[in-house]
Coordinates of C-alpha atoms in Angstrom, one line a residue:
M958 CA 31.1 0.9 -18.6
N959 CA 29.6 4.3 -18.0
K960 CA 26.1 5.0 -16.7
E961 CA 24.7 6.1 -20.0
S962 CA 25.7 2.8 -21.6
D963 CA 24.2 0.9 -18.7
V964 CA 20.9 2.7 -19.1
Q965 CA 20.8 2.1 -22.9
I966 CA 21.4 -1.6 -22.4
K967 CA 19.0 -2.1 -19.5
Y968 CA 16.1 -0.2 -21.0
K969 CA 16.9 -0.6 -24.7
N970 CA 13.3 -1.5 -25.8
E971 CA 11.7 1.2 -23.6
I972 CA 14.1 3.9 -24.9
N973 CA 13.8 2.9 -28.5
Y974 CA 10.0 3.0 -28.3
L975 CA 10.0 6.4 -26.6
I976 CA 12.5 7.8 -29.2
K977 CA 10.3 6.6 -32.0
K978 CA 7.3 8.3 -30.5
L979 CA 9.2 11.6 -29.9
D980 CA 10.5 11.5 -33.5
T981 CA 6.9 11.5 -34.8
C982 CA 6.4 15.0 -33.5
N983 CA 8.2 18.4 -33.5
S984 CA 7.0 19.6 -30.1
K985 CA 9.3 21.1 -27.5
L986 CA 10.1 18.7 -24.6
I987 CA 10.0 19.0 -20.8
I988 CA 11.9 16.2 -19.1
Y989 CA 10.3 15.2 -15.7
G990 CA 12.9 13.4 -13.6
F991 CA 16.6 14.0 -14.3
N992 CA 17.8 10.5 -13.5
D993 CA 20.1 8.5 -15.7
L994 CA 17.3 8.0 -18.2
G995 CA 16.4 11.6 -18.1
Y996 CA 20.0 12.5 -18.8
F997 CA 20.1 10.1 -21.8
I998 CA 16.8 11.6 -23.2
Y999 CA 18.2 15.1 -22.7
Q1000 CA 21.4 14.2 -24.6
T1001 CA 19.4 12.6 -27.4
F1002 CA 16.9 15.5 -27.9
K1003 CA 19.0 18.4 -26.5
N1004 CA 17.9 20.7 -29.3
R1005 CA 14.2 20.2 -28.4
V1006 CA 14.4 20.2 -24.5
I1007 CA 13.3 23.5 -23.1
D1008 CA 12.8 22.6 -19.5
I1009 CA 13.7 20.0 -16.8
V1010 CA 11.5 19.3 -13.8
D1011 CA 13.0 17.6 -10.8
K1012 CA 12.2 18.8 -7.3
E1013 CA 15.3 17.3 -5.7
K1014 CA 17.6 18.9 -8.2
Q1015 CA 15.9 22.2 -8.6
S1016 CA 18.1 25.3 -9.2
E1017 CA 20.9 23.1 -10.7
I1018 CA 21.8 24.3 -14.2
I1019 CA 22.3 21.9 -17.1
D1020 CA 23.8 23.8 -20.0
N1021 CA 21.5 26.9 -20.0
I1022 CA 18.5 25.2 -18.4
S1023 CA 17.7 25.8 -14.8
I1024 CA 16.0 22.7 -13.2
K1025 CA 12.6 23.6 -11.7
S1026 CA 10.1 22.0 -9.4
I1027 CA 6.6 21.4 -10.7
E1028 CA 5.3 24.0 -8.2
N1029 CA 7.3 26.8 -9.9
F1030 CA 6.5 25.7 -13.5
D1031 CA 4.5 27.4 -16.3
Y1032 CA 3.3 25.0 -19.0
N1033 CA 2.7 25.6 -22.7
P1034 CA 0.1 23.1 -23.8
N1035 CA 2.0 22.7 -27.1
D1036 CA 4.9 21.1 -25.3
I1037 CA 5.3 17.5 -24.2
F1038 CA 6.2 16.2 -20.7
V1039 CA 8.5 13.2 -20.9
I1040 CA 8.4 11.1 -17.7
T1041 CA 11.5 9.2 -17.1
A1042 CA 10.6 7.3 -13.9
I1043 CA 10.6 3.6 -14.7
N1044 CA 8.9 2.6 -11.5
N1045 CA 5.1 2.2 -12.2
I1046 CA 3.9 3.8 -8.9
A1047 CA 6.3 6.8 -9.2
N1048 CA 5.4 7.2 -12.9
K1049 CA 1.7 7.2 -12.0
E1050 CA 2.1 9.7 -9.2
I1051 CA 4.0 12.1 -11.6
R1052 CA 1.3 11.7 -14.2
K1053 CA -1.4 12.6 -11.6
T1054 CA 0.7 15.6 -10.4
I1055 CA 0.9 17.0 -14.0
I1056 CA -2.8 16.4 -14.7
S1057 CA -3.9 18.0 -11.4
K1058 CA -1.8 21.1 -12.1
F1059 CA -2.3 21.5 -15.8
S1060 CA -5.5 19.5 -16.5
D1061 CA -5.9 16.2 -18.5
E1062 CA -5.1 18.1 -21.7
A1063 CA -1.4 18.1 -20.8
K1064 CA 0.6 16.1 -23.3
I1065 CA 2.5 13.3 -21.6
F1066 CA 4.9 10.7 -22.9
S1067 CA 6.6 8.2 -20.6
I1068 CA 9.4 5.7 -20.6
N1069 CA 6.8 3.1 -19.7
D1070 CA 4.7 3.8 -22.8
Y1071 CA 6.4 0.7 -24.3
Y1072 CA 4.2 -1.4 -22.0
F1073 CA 1.1 0.7 -21.6
D1074 CA 0.6 1.6 -25.2
K1075 CA 0.3 -2.1 -26.1
T1076 CA -3.2 -3.7 -26.1
D1077 CA -2.5 -7.2 -27.4
N1078 CA 0.0 -9.7 -26.0
M1079 CA 1.2 -7.3 -23.3
A1080 CA 4.5 -8.1 -21.7
R1081 CA 4.5 -8.7 -17.9
Y1082 CA 6.1 -6.5 -15.3
C1083 CA 6.9 -7.6 -11.7
P1084 CA 6.9 -4.6 -9.3
I1085 CA 8.8 -6.6 -6.7
C1086 CA 11.9 -7.6 -8.7
E1087 CA 11.3 -4.8 -11.1
T1088 CA 11.8 -6.9 -14.2
H1089 CA 9.9 -7.5 -17.4
S1090 CA 9.1 -10.8 -19.0
N1091 CA 7.0 -12.1 -21.8
Y1092 CA 4.7 -14.0 -19.5
F1093 CA 4.1 -15.2 -15.9
K1094 CA 4.2 -19.0 -15.3
S1095 CA 1.4 -21.1 -14.1
F1096 CA 1.2 -22.1 -10.4
G1097 CA -0.9 -23.9 -7.8
F1098 CA -2.2 -27.3 -6.8
V1099 CA -4.8 -26.5 -9.5
P1100 CA -2.6 -24.6 -11.8
R1101 CA -3.4 -20.9 -12.4
N1102 CA -2.2 -19.3 -15.6
D1103 CA -0.3 -16.0 -15.5
A1104 CA 0.5 -16.4 -11.8
L1105 CA 4.2 -16.7 -11.0
C1106 CA 7.0 -14.3 -11.9
P1107 CA 9.8 -16.4 -13.5
N1108 CA 12.5 -14.1 -12.1
C1109 CA 11.6 -13.8 -8.3
G1110 CA 8.8 -16.2 -7.9
S1111 CA 6.2 -13.6 -6.8
L1112 CA 2.5 -14.5 -7.1
E1113 CA -0.5 -12.4 -7.8
R1114 CA -1.2 -11.5 -4.1
H1115 CA 2.5 -10.7 -3.5
R1116 CA 2.5 -8.1 -6.4
L1117 CA -0.7 -6.6 -5.2
S1118 CA 0.5 -6.4 -1.6
W1119 CA 3.8 -4.9 -2.5
L1120 CA 2.3 -2.1 -4.6
F1121 CA 0.1 -1.2 -1.7
L1122 CA 2.8 -1.6 1.0
K1123 CA 5.4 0.4 -0.9
D1124 CA 3.1 3.3 -1.5
K1125 CA 1.8 3.2 2.1
L1126 CA 5.2 3.1 3.8
R1127 CA 6.6 5.7 1.4
K1128 CA 4.2 8.2 3.0
E1129 CA 5.1 7.4 6.6
D1130 CA 8.0 8.1 8.9
I1131 CA 9.2 4.5 9.5
K1132 CA 12.4 5.4 11.5
D1133 CA 12.5 3.3 14.7
K1134 CA 9.2 1.6 13.7
R1135 CA 9.0 -2.2 14.3
M1136 CA 7.6 -4.6 11.8
L1137 CA 6.5 -8.2 12.5
H1138 CA 6.4 -10.5 9.5
I1139 CA 4.6 -13.8 10.0
A1140 CA 5.6 -16.7 7.8
P1141 CA 8.0 -14.5 5.9
E1142 CA 8.1 -14.7 2.1
K1143 CA 11.7 -14.6 0.8
I1144 CA 10.7 -12.1 -1.9
F1145 CA 9.8 -9.6 0.8
M1146 CA 12.5 -10.3 3.4
E1147 CA 15.3 -8.3 1.7
K1148 CA 13.0 -5.3 1.0
F1149 CA 11.7 -5.2 4.6
T1150 CA 15.2 -5.6 6.0
N1151 CA 16.3 -2.6 3.9
L1152 CA 13.4 -0.5 5.2
F1153 CA 13.3 -1.4 8.9
K1154 CA 16.9 -2.7 9.5
E1155 CA 17.2 -4.2 13.0
N1156 CA 13.5 -3.4 13.7
Y1157 CA 12.3 -6.0 11.3
L1158 CA 11.3 -9.4 12.9
T1159 CA 10.4 -12.5 11.0
A1160 CA 8.5 -15.3 12.8
D1161 CA 7.2 -18.7 12.0
L1162 CA 6.3 -21.9 13.9
Y1163 CA 8.2 -24.2 11.6
D1164 CA 10.4 -22.2 9.1
K1165 CA 14.0 -22.2 10.4
N1166 CA 14.8 -19.2 8.2
A1167 CA 12.7 -17.0 10.4
K1168 CA 14.4 -15.1 13.2
I1169 CA 12.2 -16.6 15.9
K1170 CA 9.8 -19.4 16.4
M1171 CA 6.3 -18.1 17.1
D1172 CA 2.9 -19.6 17.7
I1173 CA 0.6 -16.7 16.7
T1174 CA -2.2 -18.1 19.0
N1175 CA 0.2 -17.4 21.9
I1176 CA 2.7 -14.6 21.0
E1177 CA 5.3 -14.2 23.7
Y1178 CA 5.6 -10.4 23.3
P1179 CA 4.1 -7.7 25.4
K1180 CA 1.1 -5.8 24.2
E1181 CA 1.7 -3.0 21.7
S1182 CA 5.1 -4.3 20.6
F1183 CA 4.9 -3.6 16.9
N1184 CA 3.9 -0.8 14.6
Y1185 CA 3.2 -2.9 11.6
I1186 CA 2.2 -6.6 11.0
Y1187 CA 2.2 -8.5 7.8
C1188 CA 0.6 -11.9 7.8
S1189 CA -0.4 -13.4 4.5
H1190 CA -2.1 -16.8 3.9
V1191 CA -1.5 -18.1 7.4
L1192 CA -4.8 -18.0 9.2
E1193 CA -6.3 -20.6 7.0
H1194 CA -3.8 -23.1 8.4
I1195 CA -4.6 -22.4 12.1
Q1196 CA -7.3 -24.2 14.0
D1197 CA -8.2 -21.3 16.4
D1198 CA -7.9 -18.5 14.0
K1199 CA -9.9 -16.0 16.1
K1200 CA -7.4 -16.5 19.0
A1201 CA -4.6 -15.7 16.5
M1202 CA -6.5 -12.6 15.3
R1203 CA -6.8 -11.4 18.9
E1204 CA -3.1 -12.1 19.7
L1205 CA -2.0 -10.1 16.6
N1206 CA -4.3 -7.3 17.7
R1207 CA -2.8 -7.4 21.2
V1208 CA 0.8 -6.9 20.1
L1209 CA 0.0 -4.1 17.6
K1210 CA 0.5 -0.5 18.8
K1211 CA -2.6 1.7 19.1
D1212 CA -1.6 3.8 16.1
G1213 CA -0.2 0.8 14.1
W1214 CA -1.7 -1.2 11.3
A1215 CA -1.7 -4.8 10.0
I1216 CA -2.3 -6.5 6.7
L1217 CA -4.0 -9.9 7.3
L1218 CA -4.6 -11.7 4.1
V1219 CA -6.3 -15.0 3.5
P1220 CA -7.7 -16.7 0.3
I1221 CA -11.4 -16.1 0.0
M1222 CA -12.7 -19.4 -1.4
T1223 CA -16.4 -19.1 -1.2
K1224 CA -19.1 -16.4 -1.8
G1225 CA -21.0 -17.8 1.2
P1226 CA -19.9 -17.9 4.9
T1227 CA -16.7 -19.5 5.9
E1228 CA -16.7 -23.3 5.6
E1229 CA -15.0 -25.3 8.4
D1230 CA -15.4 -28.7 9.9
H1231 CA -12.9 -30.0 12.4
L1232 CA -13.8 -33.5 11.5
I1233 CA -12.1 -32.9 8.2
N1234 CA -8.6 -33.5 9.6
T1235 CA -6.5 -35.5 7.1
P1236 CA -4.4 -34.1 4.2
T1237 CA -6.5 -36.1 1.7
E1238 CA -9.8 -34.8 3.1
R1239 CA -8.6 -31.3 3.4
M1240 CA -7.4 -31.3 -0.2
K1241 CA -10.8 -32.6 -1.2
H1242 CA -12.8 -30.0 0.7
Y1243 CA -10.5 -27.0 1.0
G1244 CA -8.2 -27.4 -2.0
H1245 CA -5.0 -27.6 0.0
P1246 CA -3.8 -30.4 2.3
D1247 CA -2.9 -28.0 5.1
H1248 CA -5.9 -25.7 5.1
V1249 CA -8.5 -26.2 7.9
R1250 CA -11.2 -24.0 6.4
N1251 CA -12.4 -22.1 3.3
Y1252 CA -12.8 -18.4 4.2
G1253 CA -15.9 -16.7 2.8
C1254 CA -17.6 -13.4 2.7
D1255 CA -17.7 -13.2 6.5
Y1256 CA -13.9 -12.9 6.9
K1257 CA -14.1 -9.2 7.5
E1258 CA -16.7 -9.8 10.3
R1259 CA -14.5 -12.5 11.9
L1260 CA -11.7 -9.9 12.1
E1261 CA -14.0 -7.3 13.5
E1262 CA -15.2 -9.7 16.1
S1263 CA -11.6 -10.1 17.2
G1264 CA -11.1 -6.4 17.8
W1265 CA -10.1 -5.0 14.4
E1266 CA -11.4 -2.2 12.3
V1267 CA -11.1 -3.4 8.7
E1268 CA -10.9 -1.6 5.4
V1269 CA -11.1 -3.9 2.3
I1270 CA -9.0 -2.5 -0.6
Y1271 CA -9.3 -3.8 -4.1
A1272 CA -6.7 -3.6 -6.9
E1273 CA -9.1 -1.4 -8.8
D1274 CA -9.1 1.2 -6.0
F1275 CA -5.5 2.3 -6.7
L1276 CA -4.4 0.7 -10.0
T1277 CA -5.5 1.3 -13.6
P1278 CA -6.8 -1.6 -15.7
K1279 CA -3.6 -1.6 -17.8
E1280 CA -1.5 -1.7 -14.6
I1281 CA -3.5 -4.7 -13.4
E1282 CA -3.1 -6.5 -16.6
L1283 CA 0.6 -5.6 -17.0
M1284 CA 1.5 -6.9 -13.5
G1285 CA -0.7 -10.0 -13.7
I1286 CA -2.9 -9.1 -10.8
T1287 CA -5.7 -11.4 -11.5
K1288 CA -8.7 -12.3 -9.3
A1289 CA -6.5 -14.8 -7.5
A1290 CA -4.6 -11.8 -6.0
G1291 CA -7.7 -11.3 -3.7
E1292 CA -8.2 -8.2 -1.7
I1293 CA -6.1 -6.3 0.9
Y1294 CA -7.5 -6.4 4.4
F1295 CA -6.1 -3.3 6.0
C1296 CA -6.6 -3.6 9.8
T1297 CA -6.3 -1.2 12.7
K1298 CA -7.2 -1.5 16.3
K1299 CA -10.7 -0.5 17.3
R1300 CA -10.7 2.9 19.0

């Protein structure tokens, strides 16, 4: 089966929706991104395509059209940009590039309009496995609706974290950089392995699938061993969480960063009582049989007391409302605690 047929099958709904939109107007078209989808759109509307924009393929010639980069492009406001990047982050960046260069009056259609044009009963999109579904499943000891991707099993916090991590790492030179992943989630392991290769280390005190056994209150690695650390929903299980915070800080390089996530369960200060020490009592007080505290609004201060500089990043800081809805990033996703060593 050739690539064009693969594309038509995989993105049948998206392509049909975009074609219907393009058929409602007679404007000339500028294809932004000459990937397999771009090639298919070009073949479908060849008589209306007047330009192709693709920085990596600039100067290549398709029929009589010379592919350009956006920096060397003159735009007629009567024409329509057609963005063919299916990835939401890339799609959003291209849209921002067009608007910043040609103002928000630029006409833009996108292969993702199939999802973003809908306002009722929106389909769901998981940015981790990059699949669409009609809904996310419920999940949790107290079930949360619209939480779990039926394809890869990602939860709200995973999808939020991956969107941030993917964009952050894309902008950095990660060659020869080392990443420590505490209590590794299976949905991330393959992705981080592809990014960091042999420099990716998974660690857990109990999980035999992790590469090494590690007690994060006593990490047996020298100081400044890692460039990046990802530790999500672990500290609420550890009695001496501040010692763990200090240890993670110790093994991070001076110019590195860490993402240290916990569930924030109360608007007040952190609630903990070491006399609450049975699964039944912990479930009653903390909502989970293995949690030893409910973190509150002072979590950032606890990190700062342990040697961290902390930036709290919310979904709304880098995602649009429609993206948040589409990817099921509800309040249960929490915030991203982006941590660096104090200077």
